[in-house]
CSV table of C-alpha atoms and ligand atoms in Angstrom, one decimal:
chain,number,residue,atom,x,y,z
A,1,UNK,CA,-29.1,-26.0,-5.2
A,2,UNK,CA,-27.1,-24.4,-8.1
A,3,UNK,CA,-26.9,-26.2,-11.4
A,4,UNK,CA,-24.3,-28.9,-11.6
A,5,UNK,CA,-21.1,-28.2,-13.5
A,6,UNK,CA,-21.0,-30.9,-16.3
A,7,UNK,CA,-17.6,-32.2,-17.2
A,8,UNK,CA,-16.3,-34.5,-19.9
A,9,UNK,CA,-13.1,-36.4,-19.3
A,10,UNK,CA,-10.9,-37.4,-22.3
A,11,UNK,CA,-8.3,-40.0,-21.3
A,12,UNK,CA,-8.9,-42.5,-18.5
A,13,UNK,CA,-5.3,-43.6,-17.9
A,14,UNK,CA,-3.1,-42.8,-14.8
A,15,UNK,CA,-4.5,-39.3,-14.3
A,16,UNK,CA,-7.9,-39.5,-15.9
A,17,UNK,CA,-9.0,-42.6,-13.9
A,18,UNK,CA,-7.8,-40.9,-10.7
A,19,UNK,CA,-9.8,-37.7,-11.6
A,20,UNK,CA,-13.0,-39.7,-12.2
A,21,UNK,CA,-12.5,-41.8,-9.1
A,22,UNK,CA,-11.8,-38.8,-6.8
A,23,UNK,CA,-14.7,-36.7,-8.2
A,24,UNK,CA,-17.0,-39.6,-7.3
A,25,UNK,CA,-15.6,-40.3,-3.8
A,26,UNK,CA,-15.4,-36.6,-2.8
A,27,UNK,CA,-18.6,-35.5,-4.5
A,28,UNK,CA,-20.2,-34.2,-1.3
A,29,UNK,CA,-17.3,-32.2,-0.1
A,30,UNK,CA,-16.7,-30.8,-3.6
A,31,UNK,CA,-20.3,-29.7,-3.8
A,32,UNK,CA,-19.9,-27.8,-0.5
A,33,UNK,CA,-16.7,-26.2,-1.5
A,34,UNK,CA,-17.8,-25.2,-4.9
A,35,UNK,CA,-21.4,-24.3,-4.1
A,36,UNK,CA,-22.7,-26.7,-6.9
A,37,UNK,CA,-22.2,-30.3,-7.8
A,38,UNK,CA,-19.6,-31.4,-10.3
A,39,UNK,CA,-21.0,-34.1,-12.5
A,40,UNK,CA,-19.0,-36.2,-15.0
A,41,UNK,CA,-21.4,-36.5,-17.9
A,42,UNK,CA,-19.1,-37.9,-20.6
A,43,UNK,CA,-15.8,-39.8,-21.0
A,44,UNK,CA,-13.6,-41.3,-23.7
A,45,UNK,CA,-10.5,-43.3,-24.1
A,46,UNK,CA,-9.2,-45.7,-26.7
A,47,UNK,CA,-10.4,-49.0,-25.2
A,48,UNK,CA,-13.9,-49.1,-24.0
A,49,UNK,CA,-13.6,-52.6,-22.5
A,50,UNK,CA,-10.7,-51.8,-20.1
A,51,UNK,CA,-11.3,-51.9,-16.4
A,52,UNK,CA,-10.3,-48.5,-15.0
A,53,UNK,CA,-11.0,-49.2,-11.4
A,54,UNK,CA,-13.8,-46.6,-11.4
A,55,UNK,CA,-17.5,-47.0,-11.9
A,56,UNK,CA,-18.6,-45.3,-15.1
A,57,UNK,CA,-22.2,-46.4,-15.0
A,58,UNK,CA,-24.6,-43.7,-16.1
A,59,UNK,CA,-21.8,-41.7,-17.9
A,60,UNK,CA,-22.0,-41.4,-21.7
A,61,UNK,CA,-19.1,-43.0,-23.6
A,62,UNK,CA,-17.9,-41.0,-26.6
A,63,UNK,CA,-15.9,-42.7,-29.4
A,64,UNK,CA,-13.4,-39.9,-29.8
A,65,UNK,CA,-12.1,-36.9,-27.7
A,66,UNK,CA,-13.3,-34.6,-30.5
A,67,UNK,CA,-16.9,-35.9,-30.2
A,68,UNK,CA,-16.8,-35.4,-26.5
A,69,UNK,CA,-15.4,-31.9,-26.9
A,70,UNK,CA,-18.2,-30.9,-29.2
A,71,UNK,CA,-21.0,-32.3,-27.0
A,72,UNK,CA,-23.6,-29.9,-25.8
A,73,UNK,CA,-23.9,-32.0,-22.6
A,74,UNK,CA,-20.6,-30.7,-21.1
A,75,UNK,CA,-19.5,-27.3,-19.7
A,76,UNK,CA,-15.9,-28.2,-19.1
A,77,UNK,CA,-13.7,-30.4,-21.3
A,78,UNK,CA,-10.9,-32.1,-19.3
A,79,UNK,CA,-8.1,-33.3,-21.7
A,80,UNK,CA,-5.9,-36.1,-20.2
A,81,UNK,CA,-5.0,-37.9,-23.4
A,82,UNK,CA,-1.5,-36.5,-23.8
A,83,UNK,CA,0.6,-35.7,-26.9
A,84,UNK,CA,1.4,-32.3,-28.5
A,85,UNK,CA,-0.8,-32.8,-31.5
A,86,UNK,CA,-3.5,-35.2,-32.9
A,87,UNK,CA,-6.4,-36.0,-30.6
A,88,UNK,CA,-5.4,-33.8,-27.7
A,89,UNK,CA,-4.9,-30.6,-29.8
A,90,UNK,CA,-7.9,-31.2,-32.1
A,91,UNK,CA,-10.2,-31.8,-29.1
A,92,UNK,CA,-9.1,-28.8,-27.1
A,93,UNK,CA,-9.6,-26.5,-30.2
A,94,UNK,CA,-13.0,-28.1,-30.7
A,95,UNK,CA,-14.0,-27.6,-27.0
A,96,UNK,CA,-13.0,-23.9,-27.1
A,97,UNK,CA,-14.8,-23.3,-30.4
A,98,UNK,CA,-17.8,-25.1,-28.9
A,99,UNK,CA,-17.8,-22.7,-26.0
A,100,UNK,CA,-16.5,-25.1,-23.3
A,101,UNK,CA,-13.9,-24.3,-20.7
A,102,UNK,CA,-10.9,-26.5,-20.8
A,103,UNK,CA,-8.7,-28.1,-18.1
A,104,UNK,CA,-5.5,-30.0,-19.2
A,105,UNK,CA,-2.4,-31.5,-17.7
A,106,UNK,CA,-0.7,-31.6,-21.1
A,107,UNK,CA,2.6,-29.6,-20.9
A,108,UNK,CA,3.9,-30.9,-24.2
A,109,UNK,CA,0.9,-29.4,-25.9
A,110,UNK,CA,0.9,-26.1,-24.1
A,111,UNK,CA,4.7,-25.7,-24.7
A,112,UNK,CA,4.0,-25.9,-28.4
A,113,UNK,CA,0.5,-24.5,-28.9
A,114,UNK,CA,-0.2,-22.7,-25.6
A,115,UNK,CA,-0.2,-19.2,-27.0
A,116,UNK,CA,-2.6,-20.1,-29.9
A,117,UNK,CA,-5.0,-21.8,-27.4
A,118,UNK,CA,-4.7,-18.9,-24.9
A,119,UNK,CA,-5.7,-16.5,-27.7
A,120,UNK,CA,-8.7,-18.7,-28.6
A,121,UNK,CA,-9.8,-19.1,-25.0
A,122,UNK,CA,-9.4,-15.4,-24.2
A,123,UNK,CA,-11.2,-14.3,-27.4
A,124,UNK,CA,-14.1,-16.6,-26.4
A,125,UNK,CA,-14.1,-15.5,-22.8
A,126,UNK,CA,-13.4,-19.1,-21.7
A,127,UNK,CA,-11.1,-20.5,-19.0
A,128,UNK,CA,-8.1,-22.6,-20.0
A,129,UNK,CA,-6.6,-24.1,-16.8
A,130,UNK,CA,-3.5,-26.3,-16.6
A,131,UNK,CA,-2.2,-26.4,-13.0
A,132,UNK,CA,-1.4,-30.2,-13.4
A,133,UNK,CA,0.9,-29.5,-16.4
A,134,UNK,CA,3.7,-28.1,-14.2
A,135,UNK,CA,5.1,-29.9,-11.2
A,136,UNK,CA,2.1,-32.3,-10.7
A,137,UNK,CA,0.4,-31.5,-7.4
A,138,UNK,CA,2.2,-28.3,-6.5
A,139,UNK,CA,-0.1,-25.3,-7.1
A,140,UNK,CA,2.6,-23.3,-8.8
A,141,UNK,CA,0.6,-21.9,-11.8
A,142,UNK,CA,-2.0,-20.3,-9.5
A,143,UNK,CA,0.8,-19.0,-7.2
A,144,UNK,CA,2.6,-17.4,-10.1
A,145,UNK,CA,-0.4,-16.3,-12.1
A,146,UNK,CA,-2.4,-14.9,-9.3
A,147,UNK,CA,-0.7,-14.7,-5.9
A,148,UNK,CA,2.5,-13.0,-7.1
A,149,UNK,CA,0.8,-10.1,-8.9
A,150,UNK,CA,2.8,-7.6,-6.8
A,151,UNK,CA,6.1,-9.1,-8.0
A,152,UNK,CA,8.6,-8.9,-10.8
A,153,UNK,CA,10.3,-12.3,-11.0
A,154,UNK,CA,14.0,-12.4,-11.6
A,155,UNK,CA,14.6,-16.2,-11.6
A,156,UNK,CA,12.5,-19.3,-11.6
A,157,UNK,CA,14.1,-22.8,-11.3
A,158,UNK,CA,13.3,-26.2,-10.1
A,159,UNK,CA,13.1,-29.9,-10.2
A,160,UNK,CA,10.2,-30.3,-12.6
A,161,UNK,CA,10.3,-33.9,-13.5
A,162,UNK,CA,9.3,-36.6,-11.0
A,163,UNK,CA,10.6,-39.5,-13.1
A,164,UNK,CA,14.1,-38.0,-13.4
A,165,UNK,CA,14.3,-37.1,-9.7
A,166,UNK,CA,13.1,-40.6,-8.8
A,167,UNK,CA,15.8,-42.2,-10.9
A,168,UNK,CA,18.6,-40.0,-9.5
A,169,UNK,CA,17.4,-40.6,-5.9
A,170,UNK,CA,17.1,-44.4,-6.4
A,171,UNK,CA,20.5,-44.6,-8.1
A,172,UNK,CA,22.2,-42.8,-5.2
A,173,UNK,CA,20.2,-44.5,-2.4
A,174,UNK,CA,19.9,-48.0,-3.7
A,175,UNK,CA,22.8,-48.1,-6.1
A,176,UNK,CA,20.6,-49.7,-8.8
A,177,UNK,CA,21.0,-49.2,-12.5
A,178,UNK,CA,19.4,-46.3,-14.5
A,179,UNK,CA,17.3,-48.8,-16.5
A,180,UNK,CA,15.9,-50.5,-13.4
A,181,UNK,CA,15.0,-47.1,-11.8
A,182,UNK,CA,13.2,-46.0,-15.0
A,183,UNK,CA,11.2,-49.3,-15.2
A,184,UNK,CA,10.0,-48.7,-11.6
A,185,UNK,CA,9.0,-45.1,-12.4
A,186,UNK,CA,7.0,-46.4,-15.4
A,187,UNK,CA,5.3,-49.0,-13.2
A,188,UNK,CA,4.4,-46.3,-10.7
A,189,UNK,CA,2.7,-44.2,-13.4
A,190,UNK,CA,5.2,-41.3,-13.2
A,191,UNK,CA,6.8,-41.5,-16.7
A,192,UNK,CA,5.5,-40.1,-20.0
A,193,UNK,CA,4.1,-42.4,-22.6
A,194,UNK,CA,7.6,-41.9,-24.3
A,195,UNK,CA,10.0,-41.8,-21.3
A,196,UNK,CA,12.7,-40.2,-23.3
A,197,UNK,CA,10.8,-37.0,-22.6
A,198,UNK,CA,11.5,-37.5,-18.9
A,199,UNK,CA,15.1,-38.7,-19.0
A,200,UNK,CA,16.4,-36.4,-21.9
A,201,UNK,CA,15.0,-33.3,-20.2
A,202,UNK,CA,12.3,-32.4,-22.8
A,203,UNK,CA,9.4,-32.7,-20.2
A,204,UNK,CA,11.3,-30.4,-17.9
A,205,UNK,CA,11.8,-28.0,-20.8
A,206,UNK,CA,8.1,-28.0,-21.6
A,207,UNK,CA,7.3,-27.1,-18.0
A,208,UNK,CA,10.0,-24.5,-17.8
A,209,UNK,CA,8.8,-22.8,-21.0
A,210,UNK,CA,5.4,-22.4,-19.4
A,211,UNK,CA,6.8,-21.0,-16.1
A,212,UNK,CA,9.0,-18.6,-18.1
A,213,UNK,CA,6.1,-17.2,-20.0
A,214,UNK,CA,4.2,-16.5,-16.8
A,215,UNK,CA,7.3,-15.2,-14.9
A,216,UNK,CA,8.5,-12.8,-17.6
A,217,UNK,CA,5.4,-12.1,-19.7
A,218,UNK,CA,7.0,-13.6,-22.9
A,219,UNK,CA,5.6,-15.9,-25.5
A,220,UNK,CA,6.2,-19.6,-24.8
A,221,UNK,CA,9.5,-20.7,-26.4
A,222,UNK,CA,10.3,-24.3,-25.5
A,223,UNK,CA,12.3,-24.8,-28.7
A,224,UNK,CA,14.8,-22.2,-27.6
A,225,UNK,CA,15.8,-23.9,-24.4
A,226,UNK,CA,19.2,-25.5,-24.0
A,227,UNK,CA,18.4,-29.1,-22.9
A,228,UNK,CA,20.6,-31.9,-21.6
A,229,UNK,CA,19.1,-34.9,-19.9
A,230,UNK,CA,20.3,-37.4,-17.2
A,231,UNK,CA,20.9,-40.5,-19.4
A,232,UNK,CA,24.7,-39.9,-19.3
A,233,UNK,CA,24.8,-39.6,-15.5
A,234,UNK,CA,26.6,-42.6,-13.9
A,235,UNK,CA,27.0,-43.9,-10.4
A,236,UNK,CA,30.6,-42.6,-10.6
A,237,UNK,CA,29.2,-39.0,-11.1
A,238,UNK,CA,26.8,-39.5,-8.2
A,239,UNK,CA,29.6,-40.8,-5.9
A,240,UNK,CA,32.0,-38.1,-6.9
A,241,UNK,CA,29.4,-35.4,-6.4
A,242,UNK,CA,28.6,-36.7,-2.9
A,243,UNK,CA,32.3,-36.8,-1.9
A,244,UNK,CA,32.5,-33.1,-2.8
A,245,UNK,CA,29.3,-32.2,-0.9
A,246,UNK,CA,26.9,-32.1,-3.8
A,247,UNK,CA,23.9,-34.0,-5.1
A,248,UNK,CA,23.0,-34.2,-8.8
A,249,UNK,CA,19.5,-32.9,-9.8
A,250,UNK,CA,17.9,-32.3,-13.2
A,251,UNK,CA,17.1,-28.6,-13.0
A,252,UNK,CA,15.2,-26.2,-15.2
A,253,UNK,CA,16.4,-22.7,-14.8
A,254,UNK,CA,15.1,-19.4,-16.3
A,255,UNK,CA,16.4,-16.0,-15.4
A,256,UNK,CA,16.4,-12.5,-16.9
A,257,UNK,CA,19.8,-11.3,-18.1
A,258,UNK,CA,21.0,-8.1,-19.7
A,259,UNK,CA,20.8,-9.8,-23.2
A,260,UNK,CA,17.6,-11.7,-22.8
A,261,UNK,CA,16.2,-14.7,-21.0
A,262,UNK,CA,18.5,-17.6,-20.1
A,263,UNK,CA,16.5,-20.8,-20.1
A,264,UNK,CA,18.3,-24.1,-19.6
A,265,UNK,CA,17.7,-27.7,-18.5
A,266,UNK,CA,20.6,-29.9,-17.4
A,267,UNK,CA,21.9,-32.1,-14.7
A,268,UNK,CA,23.1,-29.7,-11.9
A,269,UNK,CA,25.2,-30.0,-8.8
A,270,UNK,CA,23.4,-28.6,-5.8
A,271,UNK,CA,24.8,-28.5,-2.3
A,272,UNK,CA,23.8,-31.6,-0.3
A,273,UNK,CA,22.5,-29.4,2.6
A,274,UNK,CA,20.5,-27.0,0.4
A,275,UNK,CA,16.7,-27.2,0.5
A,276,UNK,CA,16.6,-28.3,-3.2
A,277,UNK,CA,19.3,-30.8,-2.5
A,278,UNK,CA,17.0,-32.5,-0.1
A,279,UNK,CA,14.1,-32.9,-2.6
A,280,UNK,CA,14.0,-36.6,-3.2
A,281,UNK,CA,12.3,-39.2,-5.3
A,282,UNK,CA,9.1,-38.2,-7.2
A,283,UNK,CA,9.0,-34.9,-5.3
A,284,UNK,CA,9.4,-31.7,-7.3
A,285,UNK,CA,10.3,-28.2,-6.1
A,286,UNK,CA,10.0,-24.8,-7.7
A,287,UNK,CA,12.0,-21.9,-6.6
A,288,UNK,CA,10.9,-18.3,-7.4
A,289,UNK,CA,13.0,-15.2,-6.8
A,290,UNK,CA,11.0,-12.0,-6.9
A,291,UNK,CA,11.4,-8.4,-5.8
A,292,UNK,CA,8.5,-8.0,-3.4
A,293,UNK,CA,8.2,-11.4,-1.7
A,294,UNK,CA,11.9,-12.5,-1.9
A,295,UNK,CA,12.5,-16.2,-2.3
A,296,UNK,CA,9.9,-19.0,-2.4
A,297,UNK,CA,10.4,-22.7,-2.7
A,298,UNK,CA,7.3,-24.7,-3.2
A,299,UNK,CA,7.6,-28.5,-3.1
A,300,UNK,CA,5.4,-31.5,-3.4
A,301,UNK,CA,4.6,-34.6,-5.4
A,302,UNK,CA,5.5,-34.0,-9.1
A,303,UNK,CA,3.8,-37.0,-10.7
A,304,UNK,CA,1.4,-39.9,-10.1
A,305,UNK,CA,-2.3,-40.3,-10.6
A,306,UNK,CA,-3.8,-38.9,-7.4
A,307,UNK,CA,-1.3,-36.0,-6.9
A,308,UNK,CA,-1.9,-34.9,-10.5
A,309,UNK,CA,-5.7,-35.4,-10.1
A,310,UNK,CA,-5.6,-33.0,-7.1
A,311,UNK,CA,-4.4,-30.2,-9.4
A,312,UNK,CA,-6.8,-31.1,-12.2
A,313,UNK,CA,-9.8,-31.1,-9.8
A,314,UNK,CA,-8.6,-27.8,-8.3
A,315,UNK,CA,-8.8,-26.3,-11.8
A,316,UNK,CA,-12.3,-27.8,-12.3
A,317,UNK,CA,-13.4,-26.4,-8.9
A,318,UNK,CA,-12.1,-22.9,-9.8
A,319,UNK,CA,-14.4,-23.0,-12.9
A,320,UNK,CA,-17.3,-24.3,-10.8
A,321,UNK,CA,-16.8,-21.3,-8.5
A,322,UNK,CA,-16.3,-18.7,-11.2
A,323,UNK,CA,-19.1,-16.2,-11.5
A,324,UNK,CA,-20.7,-15.6,-14.9
A,325,UNK,CA,-19.2,-12.5,-16.6
A,326,UNK,CA,-16.3,-12.4,-14.2
A,327,UNK,CA,-12.9,-12.0,-16.0
A,328,UNK,CA,-10.6,-14.9,-15.0
A,329,UNK,CA,-6.8,-14.5,-14.8
A,330,UNK,CA,-5.4,-14.6,-18.3
A,331,UNK,CA,-4.0,-18.0,-19.3
A,332,UNK,CA,-0.3,-16.9,-19.0
A,333,UNK,CA,-0.9,-14.2,-16.4
A,334,UNK,CA,-1.3,-11.4,-18.9
A,335,UNK,CA,-3.5,-11.3,-22.0
A,336,UNK,CA,-2.0,-13.6,-24.6
A,337,UNK,CA,-2.0,-10.7,-27.2
A,338,UNK,CA,0.2,-8.7,-24.9
A,339,UNK,CA,2.9,-11.4,-24.3
A,340,UNK,CA,6.3,-10.0,-25.5
A,341,UNK,CA,8.4,-11.7,-28.1
A,342,UNK,CA,10.9,-14.1,-26.5
A,343,UNK,CA,14.6,-13.2,-26.6
A,344,UNK,CA,17.0,-16.1,-25.6
A,345,UNK,CA,20.3,-15.2,-23.9
A,346,UNK,CA,23.4,-17.1,-25.2
A,347,UNK,CA,24.1,-20.2,-23.2
A,348,UNK,CA,27.8,-19.6,-23.9
A,349,UNK,CA,27.6,-16.5,-21.7
A,350,UNK,CA,26.2,-18.5,-18.8
A,351,UNK,CA,28.4,-17.9,-15.7
A,352,UNK,CA,28.8,-20.4,-12.9
A,353,UNK,CA,30.9,-23.1,-11.3
A,354,UNK,CA,31.5,-26.4,-13.0
A,355,UNK,CA,32.1,-30.0,-12.0
A,356,UNK,CA,34.2,-31.8,-14.5
A,357,UNK,CA,34.9,-35.6,-14.3
A,358,UNK,CA,37.7,-36.8,-16.6
A,359,UNK,CA,39.1,-40.3,-17.1
A,360,UNK,CA,42.7,-39.9,-18.1
A,361,UNK,CA,45.6,-42.1,-19.1
A,362,UNK,CA,47.9,-42.1,-16.1
A,363,UNK,CA,50.9,-40.5,-17.7
A,364,UNK,CA,53.5,-37.9,-16.8
A,365,UNK,CA,52.3,-34.5,-17.9
A,366,UNK,CA,48.6,-35.1,-17.6
A,367,UNK,CA,48.1,-32.8,-14.6
A,368,UNK,CA,50.3,-30.1,-16.1
A,369,UNK,CA,48.3,-30.2,-19.3
A,370,UNK,CA,45.0,-30.0,-17.4
A,371,UNK,CA,46.1,-27.1,-15.1
A,372,UNK,CA,47.7,-25.3,-18.0
A,373,UNK,CA,44.6,-25.3,-20.2
A,374,UNK,CA,42.4,-24.2,-17.3
A,375,UNK,CA,44.8,-21.3,-16.4
A,376,UNK,CA,45.1,-20.2,-20.1
A,377,UNK,CA,41.3,-19.9,-20.1
A,378,UNK,CA,41.1,-17.9,-16.8
A,379,UNK,CA,39.5,-20.8,-15.1
A,380,UNK,CA,40.2,-21.0,-11.4
A,381,UNK,CA,40.0,-24.4,-9.7
A,382,UNK,CA,38.3,-24.7,-6.3
A,383,UNK,CA,39.3,-28.4,-6.0
A,384,UNK,CA,40.9,-31.3,-7.7
A,385,UNK,CA,40.3,-34.9,-6.6
A,386,UNK,CA,41.8,-37.9,-8.2
A,387,UNK,CA,41.1,-41.6,-7.9
A,388,UNK,CA,43.2,-44.3,-9.5
A,389,UNK,CA,44.5,-46.2,-11.0
A,390,UNK,CA,42.3,-48.7,-12.8
A,391,UNK,CA,43.9,-51.0,-15.3
A,392,UNK,CA,42.4,-50.1,-18.7
A,393,UNK,CA,43.8,-52.2,-21.6
A,394,UNK,CA,47.5,-51.4,-22.1
A,395,UNK,CA,47.8,-48.6,-19.4
A,396,UNK,CA,46.5,-47.4,-16.1
A,397,UNK,CA,43.6,-44.9,-16.0
A,398,UNK,CA,42.7,-42.4,-13.4
A,399,UNK,CA,39.5,-40.4,-12.6
A,400,UNK,CA,40.1,-36.8,-12.0
A,401,UNK,CA,37.4,-34.5,-10.7
A,402,UNK,CA,37.8,-30.7,-11.1
A,403,UNK,CA,35.5,-28.2,-9.4
A,404,UNK,CA,35.9,-24.7,-10.8
A,405,UNK,CA,35.1,-21.3,-9.4
A,406,UNK,CA,32.7,-19.1,-11.4
A,407,UNK,CA,33.6,-19.1,-15.1
A,408,UNK,CA,31.7,-19.1,-18.4
A,409,UNK,CA,30.3,-21.9,-20.5
A,410,UNK,CA,32.4,-20.7,-23.4
A,411,UNK,CA,35.7,-20.8,-21.4
A,412,UNK,CA,35.0,-24.3,-20.2
A,413,UNK,CA,34.2,-25.5,-23.7
A,414,UNK,CA,37.5,-24.0,-25.1
A,415,UNK,CA,39.6,-25.4,-22.3
A,416,UNK,CA,38.1,-28.9,-22.6
A,417,UNK,CA,38.6,-28.9,-26.4
A,418,UNK,CA,42.3,-28.2,-25.8
A,419,UNK,CA,42.5,-31.0,-23.1
A,420,UNK,CA,40.9,-33.4,-25.6
A,421,UNK,CA,43.3,-32.5,-28.3
A,422,UNK,CA,46.3,-33.4,-26.1
A,423,UNK,CA,45.2,-37.0,-26.2
A,424,UNK,CA,45.3,-37.6,-22.4
A,425,UNK,CA,41.6,-38.4,-22.1
A,426,UNK,CA,40.2,-42.0,-22.2
A,427,UNK,CA,36.6,-40.8,-22.9
A,428,UNK,CA,34.5,-37.6,-23.3
A,429,UNK,CA,34.6,-35.4,-20.2
A,430,UNK,CA,31.5,-35.3,-18.0
A,431,UNK,CA,30.6,-31.6,-17.3
A,432,UNK,CA,27.9,-30.7,-14.8
A,433,UNK,CA,27.0,-27.2,-13.9
A,434,UNK,CA,26.8,-26.0,-10.3
A,435,UNK,CA,23.8,-24.0,-9.3
A,436,UNK,CA,23.7,-21.6,-6.4
A,437,UNK,CA,20.5,-23.2,-4.9
A,438,UNK,CA,18.0,-22.3,-2.3
B,501,NAP,P1,-1.8,-42.5,-19.8
B,501,NAP,O1,-1.9,-43.3,-18.5
B,501,NAP,O2,-1.1,-43.0,-20.9
B,501,NAP,O3,-3.4,-42.2,-20.2
B,501,NAP,C1,-3.7,-41.7,-21.5
B,501,NAP,C2,-5.2,-41.9,-21.7
B,501,NAP,O4,-5.6,-41.4,-22.9
B,501,NAP,C3,-5.6,-43.4,-21.8
B,501,NAP,O5,-6.8,-43.7,-21.1
B,501,NAP,C4,-5.7,-43.7,-23.3
B,501,NAP,O6,-6.7,-44.6,-23.6
B,501,NAP,C5,-6.2,-42.3,-23.7
B,501,NAP,N1,-5.9,-42.0,-25.1
B,501,NAP,C6,-4.7,-42.0,-25.7
B,501,NAP,N2,-4.9,-41.6,-27.0
B,501,NAP,C7,-6.2,-41.5,-27.3
B,501,NAP,C8,-7.0,-41.2,-28.4
B,501,NAP,N3,-6.4,-41.0,-29.6
B,501,NAP,N4,-8.3,-41.1,-28.2
B,501,NAP,C9,-8.9,-41.4,-27.1
B,501,NAP,N5,-8.2,-41.7,-25.9
B,501,NAP,C10,-6.9,-41.7,-26.0
B,501,NAP,O7,-1.3,-41.0,-19.5
B,501,NAP,P2,-1.3,-40.2,-18.1
B,501,NAP,O8,-0.1,-40.5,-17.4
B,501,NAP,O9,-2.6,-40.3,-17.5
B,501,NAP,O10,-1.1,-38.7,-18.7
B,501,NAP,C11,-2.2,-38.0,-19.3
B,501,NAP,C12,-1.7,-36.5,-19.5
B,501,NAP,O11,-1.4,-36.0,-18.2
B,501,NAP,C13,-0.5,-36.4,-20.3
B,501,NAP,O12,-0.5,-35.1,-21.0
B,501,NAP,C14,0.7,-36.3,-19.3
B,501,NAP,O13,1.8,-35.6,-19.8
B,501,NAP,C15,0.0,-35.5,-18.2
B,501,NAP,N6,0.5,-35.7,-16.9
B,501,NAP,C16,0.7,-36.9,-16.4
B,501,NAP,C17,1.2,-37.1,-15.1
B,501,NAP,C18,1.5,-38.4,-14.5
B,501,NAP,O14,2.0,-38.4,-13.3
B,501,NAP,N7,1.2,-39.5,-15.1
B,501,NAP,C19,1.4,-35.9,-14.3
B,501,NAP,C20,1.2,-34.6,-14.8
B,501,NAP,C21,0.7,-34.5,-16.1
B,501,NAP,P3,-6.6,-46.2,-23.2
B,501,NAP,O15,-6.5,-46.2,-21.7
B,501,NAP,O16,-7.8,-46.8,-23.7
B,501,NAP,O17,-5.3,-46.7,-23.8
B,502,HSE,N1,6.3,-37.7,-16.5
B,502,HSE,C1,6.1,-36.5,-15.7
B,502,HSE,C2,7.1,-36.5,-14.6
B,502,HSE,C3,4.7,-36.5,-15.2
B,502,HSE,O1,7.7,-37.6,-14.3
B,502,HSE,O2,7.3,-35.5,-13.9
B,502,HSE,C4,4.4,-35.2,-14.4
B,502,HSE,O3,4.4,-34.1,-15.3
């Protein structure tokens, strides 16, 4: 029998406890598949007394992630602590400097420090795997980094946050409030320690930044991404979307344009009947458009302990199977030294259709004003739907939903500023982009 691969797990929460439990329960089949046993030799978390639902007898407990990362009794350091700095960052640096391969599910950290860590890993000839960091259980990193070597990618997009998709699905299906849906997602272990990352789009942006780097060979640039979350989406938007044949999804989209790379995260109208429109609940989906293969849509569970553990253990198994001296795929698909500088395309130039929901005072001249401002900005309307009139204080209010043909972000902004200035609106317009979806 070959020598066991010795792993240290830092973090025994939703993901870490699942990883430890599955490594134990599937130890025989993993040994067969990898050609050697995978043995957990060290663990750490904050609270040593907490019951994790997994037997840790015979495994050394370390007081800190850094102490575990520096141990000479591990070959692979598995970071499942979370956070883009502090213990997670320090321990991964320590593990690489100590000559240990690293597996992490930490997209926030990779979005901020991924290139630095890739340079360190590649310089040391070590593996830095992170399949679980993007789209949970979907093997998208491996697909993009290895299986699509024959392709130039033109667009990558997807539902990349399980919590946000779970909330939007439950709001539509069960008509329950945003807050109740979020509480359920937290109870199920889907949400980040700080759930604003999920609902305000930052977690999607972290994942998109990683996919963009692999797709386009550029340095990771999460801070350049245009980000809007779902916290302003109401049941009224969801109903209006449905009436017009759409569903609202939080999408991350990256594409190459003539002026750079357009990266954006925002609520998006996708056709009800499209494949991505059918991706519900905690399920994620990643669409890839590439020259040789054409279009791919990968879908599967995007969050949760076991689904994420599946990706983490797949990464560990790849290390167990790797041959000494064999050059692994570079961390971002090409050597980190050769990643190109990132050039962000202007969001104002984004072209597409728009859904605009307005609450207006029900007065003579409102429609003429709306139509006039749209026409003056070359915006062609595909449909107008109005609902009314609800008593609002002194007057009656109506909801007007406009769907535009393709136009630019800049024209929409100019037209809506003019509409606002006319004083017909009761509240800020709700603007949701429409994406041609697979
Ligand atoms: P979690 O349930 O909050 O678990 C975090 C673990 O880290 C806990 O065991 C905690 O210890 C430990 N920890 C936190 N700070 C520590 C410190 N300073 N020193 C030692 N241990 C520390 O988080 P999670 O959901 O498992 O997520 C872990 C990572 O996976 C994050 O990067 C997350 O973004 C990523 N991820 C999560 C999912 C998911 O569905 N949950 C999916 C994909 C990726 P205690 O238990 O003692 O408090
Ligand atoms: N909080 C994340 C989500 C976990 O809901 O998608 C998976 O990355």
